[in-house]
Amino acid sequence: MSSKDLNLRINQRRKSITNRELLIAANEGQQQEVQLLIKDGADVNFIDCDGNTALHYAVSNDKLEVVKYLLQLPAVEITHENNANATPLDLARERNVKPIVDLIEEQIWRNASQTISTYYPRHSKDNTSWSTKTSEVFMEATFAGNYLVPLQVDDVSNIVKFKYFKDN
């Protein structure tokens, strides 16, 4: 084995250890450790043998501050399903932890709004934001499984459903 191959294997092993340390830190709610590990190159979307990410671990253990931190990272995969077909939102709902459910739903709304604006730029008179009644109606209907499909925005609704919500 050449020294180049050996160095590659050592680096891969270090990366694997760093990623596993990230899962442990998220599980234990060690926000500063999570931040340092990600800064040092840990993969925020690293998946363990059960299909769980750091976000799954933080949600499963009610680690609100870690969840907040992870959700603000652009690379975090918020809708990843583990081997039991559970997303972080599913886990938060199962545990009935409203602050975490609210955070994840808000982030899904932001992501959906960003996706929509990519395909359908907003008009200057459109001031829709998270705090508007429209978004409350959207969230209530969407997360209850009753998708709203206003006739004039069928395409937008379909994009959001396809990208962010799994079929029931």
XYZ file of C-alpha atoms in Angstrom, residues 3-166:
164
model
C 1.725 6.210 1.470
C -0.847 8.123 -0.588
C -3.382 5.285 -0.186
C -2.593 5.040 3.510
C -3.103 8.779 4.007
C -6.414 8.589 2.148
C -7.622 5.754 4.398
C -6.510 7.635 7.515
C -8.343 10.780 6.377
C -11.495 8.790 5.606
C -11.327 7.175 9.049
C -10.890 10.573 10.741
C -13.863 11.952 8.799
C -15.999 8.984 9.873
C -15.021 9.493 13.510
C -15.776 13.234 13.289
C -19.189 12.507 11.776
C -20.018 10.025 14.537
C -18.895 12.554 17.145
C -21.379 14.989 15.577
C -24.230 12.523 16.108
C -23.191 12.017 19.738
C -22.929 15.770 20.375
C -26.363 16.372 18.800
C -27.810 13.521 20.853
C -26.439 15.033 24.058
C -27.384 18.622 23.207
C -23.813 19.904 23.097
C -24.413 22.858 20.809
C -20.878 24.268 20.961
C -19.413 20.854 20.161
C -21.852 20.487 17.240
C -20.767 23.889 15.911
C -17.067 23.056 16.233
C -17.418 19.664 14.570
C -19.321 21.146 11.622
C -16.763 23.936 11.351
C -14.041 21.262 11.306
C -15.705 19.470 8.411
C -18.254 17.087 9.898
C -21.053 16.291 7.460
C -24.277 17.797 8.842
C -26.226 15.196 6.849
C -24.142 12.177 7.881
C -26.403 9.134 8.210
C -25.902 6.365 10.771
C -26.790 2.700 10.205
C -30.426 3.458 11.155
C -30.652 6.315 8.672
C -30.616 9.033 11.335
C -28.902 12.398 10.948
C -27.756 14.834 13.629
C -31.136 16.563 13.291
C -32.949 13.273 13.988
C -30.821 12.803 17.132
C -31.375 16.350 18.401
C -35.135 16.118 17.816
C -35.387 12.661 19.406
C -33.800 13.974 22.582
C -35.581 17.347 22.755
C -32.366 19.334 22.249
C -34.032 22.585 21.181
C -30.867 24.706 20.880
C -29.129 22.119 18.713
C -32.248 21.835 16.539
C -32.287 25.651 16.147
C -28.634 25.663 15.151
C -28.940 22.796 12.670
C -32.044 24.265 11.023
C -30.264 27.512 10.235
C -27.574 25.669 8.255
C -28.300 25.879 4.513
C -26.987 22.356 3.849
C -29.104 20.538 6.439
C -31.505 18.030 4.889
C -34.685 18.723 6.839
C -36.895 16.161 5.089
C -34.567 13.131 5.233
C -36.374 9.934 6.228
C -34.563 7.433 8.431
C -34.861 3.657 7.960
C -38.205 3.753 9.809
C -39.454 6.327 7.252
C -39.508 9.080 9.887
C -38.396 12.637 9.203
C -37.253 14.907 12.037
C -40.723 16.517 11.898
C -42.357 13.095 12.300
C -40.208 12.429 15.371
C -41.022 15.827 16.893
C -44.733 15.221 16.389
C -44.503 11.728 17.918
C -42.807 13.225 20.956
C -45.329 16.100 21.017
C -42.619 18.725 21.495
C -44.401 21.823 20.209
C -41.404 24.212 20.161
C -39.447 21.793 17.979
C -42.463 21.014 15.777
C -42.976 24.762 15.305
C -39.310 25.343 14.423
C -39.257 22.594 11.820
C -42.585 23.669 10.300
C -41.339 27.262 10.086
C -38.187 26.098 8.310
C -40.221 23.990 5.894
C -42.328 27.090 5.179
C -39.191 29.137 4.507
C -37.779 26.437 2.241
C -41.097 26.112 0.404
C -41.344 29.888 -0.024
C -37.828 29.973 -1.420
C -38.613 27.130 -3.831
C -41.800 28.841 -4.950
C -40.017 32.146 -5.521
C -37.517 30.353 -7.753
C -40.295 29.269 -10.094
C -42.741 32.112 -9.485
C -41.056 35.407 -8.566
C -43.016 37.495 -6.092
C -44.733 40.686 -7.146
C -43.830 43.875 -5.325
C -47.339 43.990 -3.815
C -46.960 40.445 -2.419
C -46.006 40.777 1.226
C -46.643 37.199 2.320
C -44.527 36.238 5.279
C -44.548 33.616 7.985
C -46.789 35.758 10.203
C -49.614 36.276 7.710
C -52.997 34.606 7.890
C -52.335 32.999 4.502
C -49.356 31.111 5.866
C -51.336 29.995 8.897
C -54.022 28.580 6.625
C -51.378 26.942 4.451
C -49.612 25.374 7.420
C -52.799 24.190 9.091
C -54.108 22.545 5.931
C -50.775 21.199 4.742
C -49.645 19.586 7.966
C -53.098 18.160 8.598
C -52.722 16.391 5.260
C -55.416 18.465 3.532
C -53.374 20.161 0.842
C -54.754 23.448 -0.401
C -54.727 23.801 -4.153
C -55.981 27.259 -5.093
C -56.882 27.169 -8.779
C -54.630 30.019 -9.767
C -51.538 28.457 -8.193
C -51.854 24.758 -9.007
C -48.298 24.571 -10.253
C -46.910 26.190 -7.120
C -48.852 23.868 -4.854
C -47.642 20.847 -6.775
C -44.024 21.978 -6.535
C -44.323 22.394 -2.779
C -46.059 19.048 -2.306
C -43.563 17.222 -4.480
C -40.498 18.745 -2.860
C -41.468 18.882 0.813
C -44.220 16.442 1.702
C -44.268 12.689 1.486
